[in-house]
Structures are given as C-alpha cells and as structure tokens.
Coordinates of C-alpha atoms in Angstrom, one line a residue:
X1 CA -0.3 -59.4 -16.5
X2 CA -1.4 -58.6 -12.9
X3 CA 0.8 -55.8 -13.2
X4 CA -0.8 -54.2 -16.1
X5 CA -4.3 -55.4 -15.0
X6 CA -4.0 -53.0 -11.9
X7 CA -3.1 -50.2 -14.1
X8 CA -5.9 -50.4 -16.3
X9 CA -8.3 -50.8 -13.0
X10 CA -6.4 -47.9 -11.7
X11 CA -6.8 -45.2 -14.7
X12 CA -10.2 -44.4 -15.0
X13 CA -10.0 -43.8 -11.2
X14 CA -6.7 -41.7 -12.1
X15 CA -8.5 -39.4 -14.8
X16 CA -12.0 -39.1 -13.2
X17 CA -9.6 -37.6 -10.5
X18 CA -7.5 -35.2 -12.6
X19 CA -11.0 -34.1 -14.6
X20 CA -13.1 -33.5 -11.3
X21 CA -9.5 -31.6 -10.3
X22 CA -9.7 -28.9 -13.1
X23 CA -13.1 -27.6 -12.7
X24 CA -12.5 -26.8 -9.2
X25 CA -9.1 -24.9 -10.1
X26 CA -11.5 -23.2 -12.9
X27 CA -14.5 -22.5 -10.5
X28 CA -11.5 -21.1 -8.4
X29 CA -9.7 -18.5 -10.6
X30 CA -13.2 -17.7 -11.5
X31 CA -14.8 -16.8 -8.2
X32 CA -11.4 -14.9 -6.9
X33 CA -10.9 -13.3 -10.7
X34 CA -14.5 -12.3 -10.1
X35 CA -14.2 -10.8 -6.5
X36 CA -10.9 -9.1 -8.4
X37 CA -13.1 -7.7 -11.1
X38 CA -15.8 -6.2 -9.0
X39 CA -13.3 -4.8 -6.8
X40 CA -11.5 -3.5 -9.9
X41 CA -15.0 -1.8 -11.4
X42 CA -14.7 0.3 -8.0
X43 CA -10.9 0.7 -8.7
X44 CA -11.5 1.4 -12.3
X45 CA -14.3 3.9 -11.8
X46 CA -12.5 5.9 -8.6
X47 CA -9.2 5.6 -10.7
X48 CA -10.9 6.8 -14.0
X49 CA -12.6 9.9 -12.3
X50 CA -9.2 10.6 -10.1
X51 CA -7.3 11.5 -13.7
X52 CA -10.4 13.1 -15.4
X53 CA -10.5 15.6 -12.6
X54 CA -6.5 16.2 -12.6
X55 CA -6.9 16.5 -16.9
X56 CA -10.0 19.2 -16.1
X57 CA -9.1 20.8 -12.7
X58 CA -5.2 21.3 -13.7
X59 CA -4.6 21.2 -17.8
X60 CA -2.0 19.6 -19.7
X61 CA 1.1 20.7 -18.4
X62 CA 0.2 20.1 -14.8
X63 CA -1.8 16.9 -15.7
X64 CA 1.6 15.9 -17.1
X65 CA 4.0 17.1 -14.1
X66 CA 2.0 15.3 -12.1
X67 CA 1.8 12.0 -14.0
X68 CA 6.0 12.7 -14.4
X69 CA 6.1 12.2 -11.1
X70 CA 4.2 9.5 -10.5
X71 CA 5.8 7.4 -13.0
X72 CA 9.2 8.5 -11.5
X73 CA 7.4 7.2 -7.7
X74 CA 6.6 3.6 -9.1
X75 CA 9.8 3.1 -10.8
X76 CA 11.2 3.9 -7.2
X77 CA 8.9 1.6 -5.5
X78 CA 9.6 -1.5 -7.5
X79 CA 13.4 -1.0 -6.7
X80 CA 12.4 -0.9 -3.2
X81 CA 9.9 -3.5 -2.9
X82 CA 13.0 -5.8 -3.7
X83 CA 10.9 -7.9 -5.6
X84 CA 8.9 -8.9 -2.2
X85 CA 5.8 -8.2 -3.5
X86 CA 5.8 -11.8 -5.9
X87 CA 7.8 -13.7 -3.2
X88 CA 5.5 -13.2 -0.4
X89 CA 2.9 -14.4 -2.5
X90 CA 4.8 -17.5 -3.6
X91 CA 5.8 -18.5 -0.2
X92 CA 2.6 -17.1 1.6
X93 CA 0.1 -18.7 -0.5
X94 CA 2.3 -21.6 -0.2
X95 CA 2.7 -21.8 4.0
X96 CA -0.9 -20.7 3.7
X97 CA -1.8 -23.5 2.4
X98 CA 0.1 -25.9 4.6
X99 CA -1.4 -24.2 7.7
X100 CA 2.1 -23.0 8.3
X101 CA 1.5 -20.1 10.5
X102 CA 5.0 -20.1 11.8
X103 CA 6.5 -20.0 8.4
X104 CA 3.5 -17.8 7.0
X105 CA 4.3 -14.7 9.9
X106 CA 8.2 -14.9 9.2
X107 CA 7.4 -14.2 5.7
X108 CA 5.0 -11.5 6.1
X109 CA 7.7 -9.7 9.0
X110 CA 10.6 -10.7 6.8
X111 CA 8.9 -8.6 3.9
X112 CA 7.3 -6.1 5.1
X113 CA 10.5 -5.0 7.3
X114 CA 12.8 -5.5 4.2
X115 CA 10.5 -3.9 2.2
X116 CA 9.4 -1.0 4.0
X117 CA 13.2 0.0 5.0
X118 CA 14.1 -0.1 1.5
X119 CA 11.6 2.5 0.8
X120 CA 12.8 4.9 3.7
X121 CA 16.2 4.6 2.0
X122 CA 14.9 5.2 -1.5
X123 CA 12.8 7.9 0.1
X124 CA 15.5 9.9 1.7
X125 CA 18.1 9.6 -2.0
X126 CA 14.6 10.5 -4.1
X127 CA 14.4 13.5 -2.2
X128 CA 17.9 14.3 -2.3
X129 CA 17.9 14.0 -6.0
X130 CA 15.0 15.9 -6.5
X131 CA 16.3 19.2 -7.6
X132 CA 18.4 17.4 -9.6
X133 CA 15.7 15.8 -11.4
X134 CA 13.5 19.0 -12.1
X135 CA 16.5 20.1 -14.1
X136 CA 17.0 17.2 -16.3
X137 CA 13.4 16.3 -16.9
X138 CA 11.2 19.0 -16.3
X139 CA 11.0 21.7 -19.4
X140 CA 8.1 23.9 -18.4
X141 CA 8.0 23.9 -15.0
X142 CA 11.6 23.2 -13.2
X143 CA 9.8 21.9 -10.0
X144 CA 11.5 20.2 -7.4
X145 CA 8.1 19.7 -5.4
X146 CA 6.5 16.6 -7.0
X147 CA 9.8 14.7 -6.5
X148 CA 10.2 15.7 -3.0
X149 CA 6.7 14.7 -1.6
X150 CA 6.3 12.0 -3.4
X151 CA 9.7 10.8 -1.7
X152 CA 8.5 11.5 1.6
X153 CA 5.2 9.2 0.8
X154 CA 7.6 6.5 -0.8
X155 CA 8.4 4.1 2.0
X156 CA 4.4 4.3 3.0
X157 CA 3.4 3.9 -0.5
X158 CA 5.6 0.8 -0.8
X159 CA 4.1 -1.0 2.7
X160 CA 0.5 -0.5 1.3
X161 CA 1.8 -2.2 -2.0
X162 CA 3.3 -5.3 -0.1
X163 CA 0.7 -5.4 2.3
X164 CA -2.2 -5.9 -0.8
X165 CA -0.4 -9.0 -1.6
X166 CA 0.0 -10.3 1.7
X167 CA -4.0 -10.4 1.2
X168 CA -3.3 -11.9 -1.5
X169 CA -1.3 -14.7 -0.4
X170 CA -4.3 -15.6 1.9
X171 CA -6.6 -15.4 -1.0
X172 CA -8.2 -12.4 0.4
X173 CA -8.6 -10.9 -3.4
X174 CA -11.0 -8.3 -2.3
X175 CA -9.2 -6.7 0.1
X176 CA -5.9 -7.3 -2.6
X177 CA -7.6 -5.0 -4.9
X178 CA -9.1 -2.4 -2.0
X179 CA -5.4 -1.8 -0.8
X180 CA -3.6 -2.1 -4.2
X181 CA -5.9 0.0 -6.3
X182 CA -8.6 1.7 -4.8
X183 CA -7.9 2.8 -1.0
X184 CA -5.1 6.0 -1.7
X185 CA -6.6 6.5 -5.2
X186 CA -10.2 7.1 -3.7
X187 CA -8.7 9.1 -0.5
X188 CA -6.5 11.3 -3.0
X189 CA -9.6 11.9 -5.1
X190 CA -11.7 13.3 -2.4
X191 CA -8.9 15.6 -1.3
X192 CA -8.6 16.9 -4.6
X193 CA -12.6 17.4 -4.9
X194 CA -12.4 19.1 -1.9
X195 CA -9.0 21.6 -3.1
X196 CA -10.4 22.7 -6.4
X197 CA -13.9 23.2 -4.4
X198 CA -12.0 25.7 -2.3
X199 CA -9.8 27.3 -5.0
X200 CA -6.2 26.0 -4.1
X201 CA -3.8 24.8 -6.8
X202 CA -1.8 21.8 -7.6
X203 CA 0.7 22.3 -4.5
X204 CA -2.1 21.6 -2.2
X205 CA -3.1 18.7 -4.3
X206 CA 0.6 17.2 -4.3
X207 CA 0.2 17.4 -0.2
X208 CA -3.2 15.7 -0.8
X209 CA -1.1 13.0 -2.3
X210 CA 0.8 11.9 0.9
X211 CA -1.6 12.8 2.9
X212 CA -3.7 9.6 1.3
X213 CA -0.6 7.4 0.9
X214 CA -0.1 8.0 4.8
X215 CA -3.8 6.6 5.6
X216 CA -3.8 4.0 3.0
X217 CA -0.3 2.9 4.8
X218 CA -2.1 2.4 8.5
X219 CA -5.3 1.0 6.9
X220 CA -3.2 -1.7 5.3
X221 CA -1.2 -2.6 8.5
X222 CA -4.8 -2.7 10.0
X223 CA -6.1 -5.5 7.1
X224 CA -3.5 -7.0 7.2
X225 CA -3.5 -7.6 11.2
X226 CA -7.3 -8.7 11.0
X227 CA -6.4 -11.2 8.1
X228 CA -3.7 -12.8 9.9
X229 CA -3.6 -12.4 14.0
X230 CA -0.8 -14.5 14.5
X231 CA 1.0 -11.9 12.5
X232 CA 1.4 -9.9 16.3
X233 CA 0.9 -12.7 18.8
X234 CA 3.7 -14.3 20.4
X235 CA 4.2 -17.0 17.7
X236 CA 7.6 -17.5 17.5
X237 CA 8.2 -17.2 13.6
X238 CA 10.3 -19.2 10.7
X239 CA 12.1 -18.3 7.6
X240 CA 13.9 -19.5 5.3
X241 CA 15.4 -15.9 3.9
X242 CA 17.4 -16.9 1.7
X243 CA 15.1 -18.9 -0.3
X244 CA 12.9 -15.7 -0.1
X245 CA 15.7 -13.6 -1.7
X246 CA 16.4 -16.0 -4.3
X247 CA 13.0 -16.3 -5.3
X248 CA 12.5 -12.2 -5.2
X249 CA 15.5 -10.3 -6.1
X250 CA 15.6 -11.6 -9.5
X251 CA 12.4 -10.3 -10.1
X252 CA 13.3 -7.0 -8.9
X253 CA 14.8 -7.0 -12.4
X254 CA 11.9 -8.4 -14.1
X255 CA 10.0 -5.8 -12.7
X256 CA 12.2 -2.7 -13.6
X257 CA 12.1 -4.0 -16.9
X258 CA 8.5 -4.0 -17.2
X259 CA 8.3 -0.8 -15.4
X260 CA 10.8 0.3 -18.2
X261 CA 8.5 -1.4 -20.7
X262 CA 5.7 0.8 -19.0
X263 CA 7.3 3.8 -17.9
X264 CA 10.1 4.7 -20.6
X265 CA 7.9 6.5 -23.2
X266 CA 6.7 9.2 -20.0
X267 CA 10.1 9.4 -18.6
X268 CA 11.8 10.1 -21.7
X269 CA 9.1 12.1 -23.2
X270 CA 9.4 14.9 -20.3
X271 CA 12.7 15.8 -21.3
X272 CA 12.4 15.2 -24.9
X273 CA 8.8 16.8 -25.2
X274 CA 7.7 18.5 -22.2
X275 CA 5.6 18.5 -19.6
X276 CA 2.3 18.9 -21.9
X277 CA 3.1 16.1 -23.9
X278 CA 3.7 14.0 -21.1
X279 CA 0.2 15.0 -20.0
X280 CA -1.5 14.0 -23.4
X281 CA 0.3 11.2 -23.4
X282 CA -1.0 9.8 -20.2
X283 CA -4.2 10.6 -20.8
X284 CA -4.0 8.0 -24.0
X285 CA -2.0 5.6 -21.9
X286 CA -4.6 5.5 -18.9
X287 CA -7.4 4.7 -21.2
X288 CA -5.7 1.5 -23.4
X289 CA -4.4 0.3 -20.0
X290 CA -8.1 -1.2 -19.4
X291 CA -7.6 -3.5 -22.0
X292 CA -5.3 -5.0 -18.9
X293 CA -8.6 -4.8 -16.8
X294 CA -10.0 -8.3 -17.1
X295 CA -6.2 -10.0 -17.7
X296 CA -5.0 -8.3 -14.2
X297 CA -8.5 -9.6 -12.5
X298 CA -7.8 -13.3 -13.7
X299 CA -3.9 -13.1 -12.8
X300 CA -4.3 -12.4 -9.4
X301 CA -6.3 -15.6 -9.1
X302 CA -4.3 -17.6 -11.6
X303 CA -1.2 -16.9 -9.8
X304 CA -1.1 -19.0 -6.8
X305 CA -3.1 -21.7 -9.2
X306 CA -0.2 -21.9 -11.2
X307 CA 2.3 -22.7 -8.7
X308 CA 0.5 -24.9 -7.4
X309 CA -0.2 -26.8 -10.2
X310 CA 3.3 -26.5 -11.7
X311 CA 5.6 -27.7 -8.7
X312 CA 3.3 -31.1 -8.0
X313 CA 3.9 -31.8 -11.6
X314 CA -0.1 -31.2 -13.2
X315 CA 1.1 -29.3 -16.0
X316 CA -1.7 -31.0 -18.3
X317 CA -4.5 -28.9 -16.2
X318 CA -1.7 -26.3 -16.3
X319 CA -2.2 -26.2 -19.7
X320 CA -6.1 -26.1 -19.8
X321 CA -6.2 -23.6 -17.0
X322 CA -3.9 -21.2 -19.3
X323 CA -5.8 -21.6 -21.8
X324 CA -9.1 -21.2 -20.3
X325 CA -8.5 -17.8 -18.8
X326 CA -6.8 -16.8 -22.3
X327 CA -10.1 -17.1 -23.9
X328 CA -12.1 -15.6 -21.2
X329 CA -9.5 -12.6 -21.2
X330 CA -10.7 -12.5 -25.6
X331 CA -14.1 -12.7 -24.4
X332 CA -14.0 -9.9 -21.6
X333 CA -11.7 -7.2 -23.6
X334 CA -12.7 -7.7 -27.0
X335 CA -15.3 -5.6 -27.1
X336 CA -13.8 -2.9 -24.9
X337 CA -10.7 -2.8 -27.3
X338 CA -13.2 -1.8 -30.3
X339 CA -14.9 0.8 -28.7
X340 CA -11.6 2.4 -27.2
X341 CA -10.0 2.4 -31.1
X342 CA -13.3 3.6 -33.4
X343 CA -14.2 6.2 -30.7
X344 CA -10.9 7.3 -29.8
X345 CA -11.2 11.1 -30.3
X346 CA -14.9 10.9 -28.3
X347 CA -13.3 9.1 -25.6
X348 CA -10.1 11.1 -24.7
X349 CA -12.1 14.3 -25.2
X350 CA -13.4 13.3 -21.9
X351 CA -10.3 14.3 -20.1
X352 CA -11.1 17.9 -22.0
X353 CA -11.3 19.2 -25.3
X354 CA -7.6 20.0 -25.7
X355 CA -6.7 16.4 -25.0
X356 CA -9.0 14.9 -28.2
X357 CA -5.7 15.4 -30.0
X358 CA -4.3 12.3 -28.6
X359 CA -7.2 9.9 -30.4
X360 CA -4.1 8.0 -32.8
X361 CA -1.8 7.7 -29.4
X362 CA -5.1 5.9 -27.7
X363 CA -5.7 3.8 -31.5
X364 CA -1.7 3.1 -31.6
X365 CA -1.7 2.4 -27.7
X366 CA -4.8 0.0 -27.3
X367 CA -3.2 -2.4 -30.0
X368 CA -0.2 -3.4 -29.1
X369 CA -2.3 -3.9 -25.4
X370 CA -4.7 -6.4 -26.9
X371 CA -1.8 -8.5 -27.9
X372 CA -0.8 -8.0 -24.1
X373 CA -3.8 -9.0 -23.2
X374 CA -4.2 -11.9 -25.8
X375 CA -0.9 -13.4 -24.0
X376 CA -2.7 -13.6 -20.9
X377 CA -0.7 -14.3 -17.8
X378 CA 2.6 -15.7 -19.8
X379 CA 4.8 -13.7 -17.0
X380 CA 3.1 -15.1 -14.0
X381 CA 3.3 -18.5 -15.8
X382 CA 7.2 -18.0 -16.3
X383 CA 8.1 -16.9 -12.5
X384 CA 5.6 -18.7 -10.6
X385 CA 7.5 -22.2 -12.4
X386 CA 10.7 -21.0 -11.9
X387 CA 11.7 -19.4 -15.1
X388 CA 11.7 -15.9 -14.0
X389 CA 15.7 -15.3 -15.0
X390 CA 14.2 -15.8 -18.7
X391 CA 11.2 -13.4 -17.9
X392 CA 14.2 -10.7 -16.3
X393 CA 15.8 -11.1 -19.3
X394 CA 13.2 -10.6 -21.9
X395 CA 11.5 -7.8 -20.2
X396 CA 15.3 -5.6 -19.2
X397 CA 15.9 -6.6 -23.0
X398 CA 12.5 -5.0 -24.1
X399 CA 12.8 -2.2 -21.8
X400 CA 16.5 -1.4 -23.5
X401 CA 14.4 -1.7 -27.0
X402 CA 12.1 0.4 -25.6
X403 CA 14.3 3.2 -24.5
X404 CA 16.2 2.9 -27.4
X405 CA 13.2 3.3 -29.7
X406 CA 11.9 5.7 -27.6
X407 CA 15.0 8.2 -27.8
X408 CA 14.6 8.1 -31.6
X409 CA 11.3 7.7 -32.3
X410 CA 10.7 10.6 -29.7
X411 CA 13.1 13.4 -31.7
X412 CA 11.4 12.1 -35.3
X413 CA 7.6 12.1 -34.5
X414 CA 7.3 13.5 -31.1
X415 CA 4.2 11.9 -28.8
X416 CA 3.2 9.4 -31.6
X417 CA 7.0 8.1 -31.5
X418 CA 6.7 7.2 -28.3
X419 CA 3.5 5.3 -28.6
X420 CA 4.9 2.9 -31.6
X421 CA 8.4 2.6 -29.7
X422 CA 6.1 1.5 -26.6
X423 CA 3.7 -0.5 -28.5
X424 CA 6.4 -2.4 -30.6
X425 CA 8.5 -3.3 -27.2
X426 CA 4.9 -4.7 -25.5
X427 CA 4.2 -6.6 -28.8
X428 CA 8.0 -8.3 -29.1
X429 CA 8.1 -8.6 -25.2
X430 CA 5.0 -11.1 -25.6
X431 CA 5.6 -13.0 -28.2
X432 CA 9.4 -14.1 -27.1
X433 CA 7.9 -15.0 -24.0
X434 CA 5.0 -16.8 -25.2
X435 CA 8.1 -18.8 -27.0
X436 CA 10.2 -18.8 -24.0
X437 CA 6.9 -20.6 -22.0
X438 CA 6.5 -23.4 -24.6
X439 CA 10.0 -23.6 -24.8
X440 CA 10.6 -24.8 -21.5
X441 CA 7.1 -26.3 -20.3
X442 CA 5.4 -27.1 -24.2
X443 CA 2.6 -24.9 -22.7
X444 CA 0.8 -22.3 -24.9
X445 CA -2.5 -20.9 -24.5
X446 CA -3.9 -20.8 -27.7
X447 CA -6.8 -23.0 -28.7
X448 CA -9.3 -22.9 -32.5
X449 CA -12.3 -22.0 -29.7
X450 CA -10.3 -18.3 -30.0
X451 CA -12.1 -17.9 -32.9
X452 CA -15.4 -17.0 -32.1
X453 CA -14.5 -13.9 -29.6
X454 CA -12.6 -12.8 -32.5
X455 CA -15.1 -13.2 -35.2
X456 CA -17.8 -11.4 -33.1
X457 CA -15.2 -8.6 -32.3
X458 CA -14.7 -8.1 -36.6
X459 CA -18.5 -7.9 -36.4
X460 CA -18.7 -5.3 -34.2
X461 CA -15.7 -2.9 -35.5
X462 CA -17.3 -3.1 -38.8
X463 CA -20.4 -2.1 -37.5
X464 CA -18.6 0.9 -35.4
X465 CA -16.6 2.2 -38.5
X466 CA -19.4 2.8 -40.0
X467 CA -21.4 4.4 -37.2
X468 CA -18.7 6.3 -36.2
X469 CA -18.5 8.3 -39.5
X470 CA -22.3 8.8 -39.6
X471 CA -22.8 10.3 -36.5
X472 CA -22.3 13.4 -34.4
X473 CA -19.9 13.1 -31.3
X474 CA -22.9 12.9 -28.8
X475 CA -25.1 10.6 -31.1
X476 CA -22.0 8.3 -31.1
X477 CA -22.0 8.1 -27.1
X478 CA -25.9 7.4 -27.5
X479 CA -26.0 5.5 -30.4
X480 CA -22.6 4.0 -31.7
X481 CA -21.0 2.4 -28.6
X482 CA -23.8 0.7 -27.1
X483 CA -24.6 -0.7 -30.8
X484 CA -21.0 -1.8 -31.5
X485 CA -21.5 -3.7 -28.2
X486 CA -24.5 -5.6 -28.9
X487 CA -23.6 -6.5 -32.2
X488 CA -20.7 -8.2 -30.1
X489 CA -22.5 -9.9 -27.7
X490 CA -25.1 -11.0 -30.5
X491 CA -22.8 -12.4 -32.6
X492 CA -21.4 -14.0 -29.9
X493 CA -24.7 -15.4 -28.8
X494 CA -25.3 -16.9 -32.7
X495 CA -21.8 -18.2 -32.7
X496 CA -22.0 -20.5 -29.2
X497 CA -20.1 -20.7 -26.3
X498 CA -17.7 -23.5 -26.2
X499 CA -19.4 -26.6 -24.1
X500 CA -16.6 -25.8 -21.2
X501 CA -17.3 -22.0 -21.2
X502 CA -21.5 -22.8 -21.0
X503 CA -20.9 -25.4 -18.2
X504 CA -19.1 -22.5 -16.4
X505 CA -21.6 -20.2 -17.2
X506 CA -25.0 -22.1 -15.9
X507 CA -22.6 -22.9 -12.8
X508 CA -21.7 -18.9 -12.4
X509 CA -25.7 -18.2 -13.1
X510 CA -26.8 -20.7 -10.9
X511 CA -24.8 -19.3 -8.2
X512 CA -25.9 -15.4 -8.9
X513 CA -29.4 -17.0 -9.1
X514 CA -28.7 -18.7 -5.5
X515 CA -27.2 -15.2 -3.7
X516 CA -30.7 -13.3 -5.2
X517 CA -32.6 -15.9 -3.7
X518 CA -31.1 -15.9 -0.7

C-alpha cells in the first residue's frame, strides 16, 4: 500500500514535469525554426533573383548547362561530405550540450579534415572526368567547362557545407542558414550582376562561380572559429571516430538516394532531352521546391530536438513535437502551394516568356512536394533515432524507381515524363517511410486538427480557379494571388486555431510585442 501510495503522490509531480517539458521543446523549435525562416526569406529572395537573372541574362539552353552542372556538383559533394554533415550535428549538438569541449573540437577537426580531403579527391577525378561527361550528357553544347570549375570549387564548396552545420550543432541557426544558403548564392549573384553589366558571357559567369565558393569557404572557417574558439586553442581534443563513421557513412547512402530522388530527372534529362529542357525544367523545379521552405526551417530546429528526446526515452513528447510542427508546416505552405499550382504559367513566366511553357511541370511538380512537405521531418525522425539503414534503404530504393521511371517516362513524354517519374518517387518515398517510422517507434504525425489548414486551403483554390480564368495575367498578379491568400487566412481565422497553436501564438506575439517595445 505504501508502495503504491508514493506513486500516486509521485505522478502528478511526474506529468506537471513532462507537460512544462514540451512547451519549452515547442517554444524551442519555434524560435530556432523562426531564426531559420527569416534567414531563409533572405536565402529565398537572393536564391530566387540568382536563377531569374541566369533564366533572363543567359536563355534556356545555358540556364540549363548551368543547372546540369550544378546538379552534377551536389551529387559530388554528398559523396564527399561522407555523410559528415548529419554526424557532426548528432555528436556536436550532443557534446554541445554536455559542455564537452574536448569531444565537441575532435568532432568538428575530425569532420571537417575528412570531409574537406574527400572533396579534393572528388575534385581532382570530377575534373578528370569532365570531358568525358560533356560527351555523354551534354547535346547542345559539348562543354567540358562547367564540369571542370565546378571541380576545382568542389572541395571548398563541401567545407562551407559542413561548416553550416557545425553552426548548427551549436544551435547557431542563423549563421546555419547564412553559410548553407545564402553567403556563395548572394556573392555569385553580384558577380553575375556585375558580368552581364559589362557584356561578358556565361564563361565569365562559371569563373564567378568559384570565385564565390572560394570566399564563402574562408568566411565559413572564420564563423566557425568565432562560434567555437577552443576549435584552435591548444585543447587537446577527443573522438570517438568510429562511432562518428558508423553513425555517418550510412547516410552517405541515404543521401545519394535522396539526391537521386532529387537530381535523376536533370541528370537524365540532359542526355535524353537536352540542354534546353534541362533549363525549363529547373526553372519549374526551383519554384515547387519552396513548398520545402517552411518544412526545411522547422527541421533544422527539430533535429537536434529529436535526438534528444528519442535516446532519453520521451517518445510521448516525441510524438506531440512531430506532430506539432506537421501542422505548422500545413499551415505555412498551404497557401503557397495554391498560388504556385492556379498561377503556374504567370509565375514561371517570370524566369522569361519562353519558360511559361513549363506551367504543368510547376502544377505536376508542386504536388507531389506538398505530400513532402505534409510528411514533415519523417527522415530526420528516422536517422536522428537510429533507423537511418531503413531511411538508406527506402530513399536508394526510390532513387532506383526514379531513374527507372525517369528513363521511360523521359523517351514517351519528354520534360513532363520526368516530372511524374520524379513526383511519383517523392510521393512513394514518403509514405513507406511514414510507415517505416510508426513501424518501429508507433509515431505518426497526423492529428483531426489537420483539417482546418486544409479546409481553408480548398477555400482558397476555389476561389483562385475562378479568378484565374477571369482575369488578365497582370490583373492576376494584382488581383488573384493576394485574394486567394486572404480567403486562406480568413477562413482560417473563422475556422480557429487549435488551443495549443493560440497558446503559442499570444506567446510568439507577446514576444514580437516585447522586441518593438524594447
């Protein structure tokens, strides 16, 4: 009886605990997914203007060489990252945590030397292989160029990457998203301004390219430094490397596989289709990518949440947390996702006329990402509790589907093949990992308070349809969009938030309220 007594007095203690615990976690992946998303506005905008001006200043075919290589560049760069770039922020955020500064500096050496001297190796066989490559994949153009600068600027575009997360790890999400997306992007942009200013052409441009990658690479060592002294002081420092390796390689697969998931349809397509349709292409695939925009921003705060949570067994709050950002990822891309598929051809007309063409690529595109995004951070939540062989083996099992789809799909129906091969391999990717989560934690992120974002979403594309087949193409940039977006938010408004969503809200206001003040 005693015995029992004193676990009844203990409960309520017990739960008041584990409820006051999830708020903070909440006001937590809030306030860095915030600092994530204003950075990201900045990244978005510079990123946004960066390919408008390559679509304008050089066309479709050159538009397209250079998004060829590119894609070619990142594929390299997650081979040579080793998977680093997840396991420093595993163990980082981890010894960071501890106050393990020891441990925390032999991780950040151990991957940035690993990493970084992978990338001069890649660097050396990309260029190597770069004529090689112009006569496989290139059609129109047979250009060695792209390949061999952009393997020069390899190994420095791989320590910028690693050193974003090293921010990361230390929670730094601003400076994450400064390094990761908006540094060499914003650097490259200028020097591209500056080249079509003065009347050069697209080789000066590609030299533009490293150029920026080379600056971005010594601003990052310099963050990074400034983040973490200790990380050049005469600490003497510990790790455990082949814990690290464990942890990382496999997700070198994981992230081939998404990069195949991501990547295929270009790759293939410049062989296939040519250098023009790679450029259209892009152009489509650049715009439904911001559907990812608000699931990337809570991710990079989730991330270290979840591992947390997982590994000292608080999978209940786990659960919430997932499902809290799930919603607030419905809420956030929603809207965007309506205006992106009713004013498709309006939208990619931006990049120039010749590019409206691609309006059913951006339609076919931006719905198979809003199941992405409607997953929310299922492959974080995988690898960060230790299930990332089952996320490798989904995603290289997705990226075969893709490429086989892709090669088919491609021949039969040309650019719009490869968006439904792509689109069908995002969709089936999610959903077997969706099961794959519950499977082996009963975690999954779905909750009836879904309903309202969605029903206020209907609203609004009903409301678009309509507009958009009234109006002229500059009376729907005045007129449609910002109406389909108020219907949204009004609906929205009529329907409620959820009591945890309004709680979060007064605090978020209260706080914005606060800084004004201030």
């Amino acid at each position: 009886m005693s015995h029992s007594s004193e676990h009844d007095a203990r409960s309520p203690n017990a739960s008041s605990d584990k409820g006051d615990a999830t708020p903070d976690y909440a006001d937590r992946i809030l306030k860095g997914g915030s600092s994530v998303f204003s950075g990201s506005l900045i990244a978005k905008a510079v990123g946004f203007a960066l390919q408008v001006v390559l679509g304008r200043g050089f066309g479709k075919t050159l538009y397209g060489l250079y998004s060829y290589g590119l894609s070619v560049l990142r594929i390299v760069r997650e081979l040579s990252t080793l998977g680093l770039q997840n396991g420093v922020v595993r163990f980082g955020a981890e010894h960071n945590e501890d106050g393990n500064k020891a441990a925390l500096k032999g991780t950040f050496l151990a991957v940035g030397g690993l990493g970084t001297g992978a990338g001069v190796l890649m660097g050396v066989a990309l260029y190597l292989a770069a004529p090689w490559l112009a006569e496989v994949a290139l059609r129109s153009t047979n250009d060695p160029l792209v390949f061999q600068l952009f393997g020069i600027a390899l190994p420095f575009y791989v320590f910028t990457y690693l050193g974003s997360r090293m921010a990361r790890a230390l929670g730094q999400m601003r400076v994450d998203v400064l390094l990761d997306s908006i540094l060499q992007p914003a650097l490259f942009l200028l020097f591209t301004g500056i080249i079509l200013l003065l009347g050069q052409g697209f080789r000066m441009a590609l030299y533009a390219f490293v150029a920026s990658t080379v600056l971005a690479a010594g601003a990052s060592a310099y963050a990074v430094y400034r983040l973490f002294p200790p990380l050049f002081s005469s600490l003497v420092p510990t790790i455990d490397l082949r814990t690290l390796l464990r942890f990382s390689l496999p997700i070198v697969g994981v992230s081939l596989a998404s990069m195949g998931l991501a990547r295929a349809d270009r790759i293939m397509l410049g062989p296939l289709a040519g250098e023009e349709a790679v450029g259209l292409y892009t152009a489509a695939s650049k715009m439904s990518v911001q559907l990812r925009f608000v699931l990337f921003a809570l991710t990079a705060a989730f991330s270290p949440v979840i591992s947390e949570l997982y590994h000292s067994g608080r999978t209940d709050e786990l659960a919430q947390l997932y499902a809290d950002t799930v919603r607030w990822i419905a809420l956030g891309t929603l809207p965007l996702a309506v205006v992106l598929i009713v004013f498709a051809p309006d939208i990619m007309a931006l990049f120039g006329t010749e590019f409206r063409e691609g309006a059913l690529l951006l339609r076919l595109l931006a719905g198979a990402y809003i199941v992405v995004a409607g997953s929310g951070s299922v492959g974080h939540m995988l690898q960060m509790s230790d299930h990332q062989d089952f996320a490798f083996w989904v995603n290289a099992s997705m990226a075969v589907l893709n490429v086989g789809l892709n090669w088919i799909l491609i021949q039969w129906y040309g650019v719009v093949g490869a968006a439904i091969a792509t689109g069908a391999a995002h969709i089936l990717g999610n959903v077997f990992q969706l099961w794959g989560l519950y499977h082996f934690t009963h975690i999954q992120p779905f909750r009836w308070t879904l309903w309202k974002p969605l029903a206020a979403a209907g609203a609004s594309g009903t409301v678009a349809w309509v507009l958009f087949a009234q109006l002229a193409s500059l009376s729907r940039w005045l007129i449609g969009i910002p109406v389909a977006l108020l219907v949204y938010g009004g609906v929205l408004l009529a329907l409620g938030l959820s009591p945890r969503d309004q709680a979060i809200a007064d605090d978020l206001w209260a706080e914005l309220r606060t800084r004004l003040d201030a």
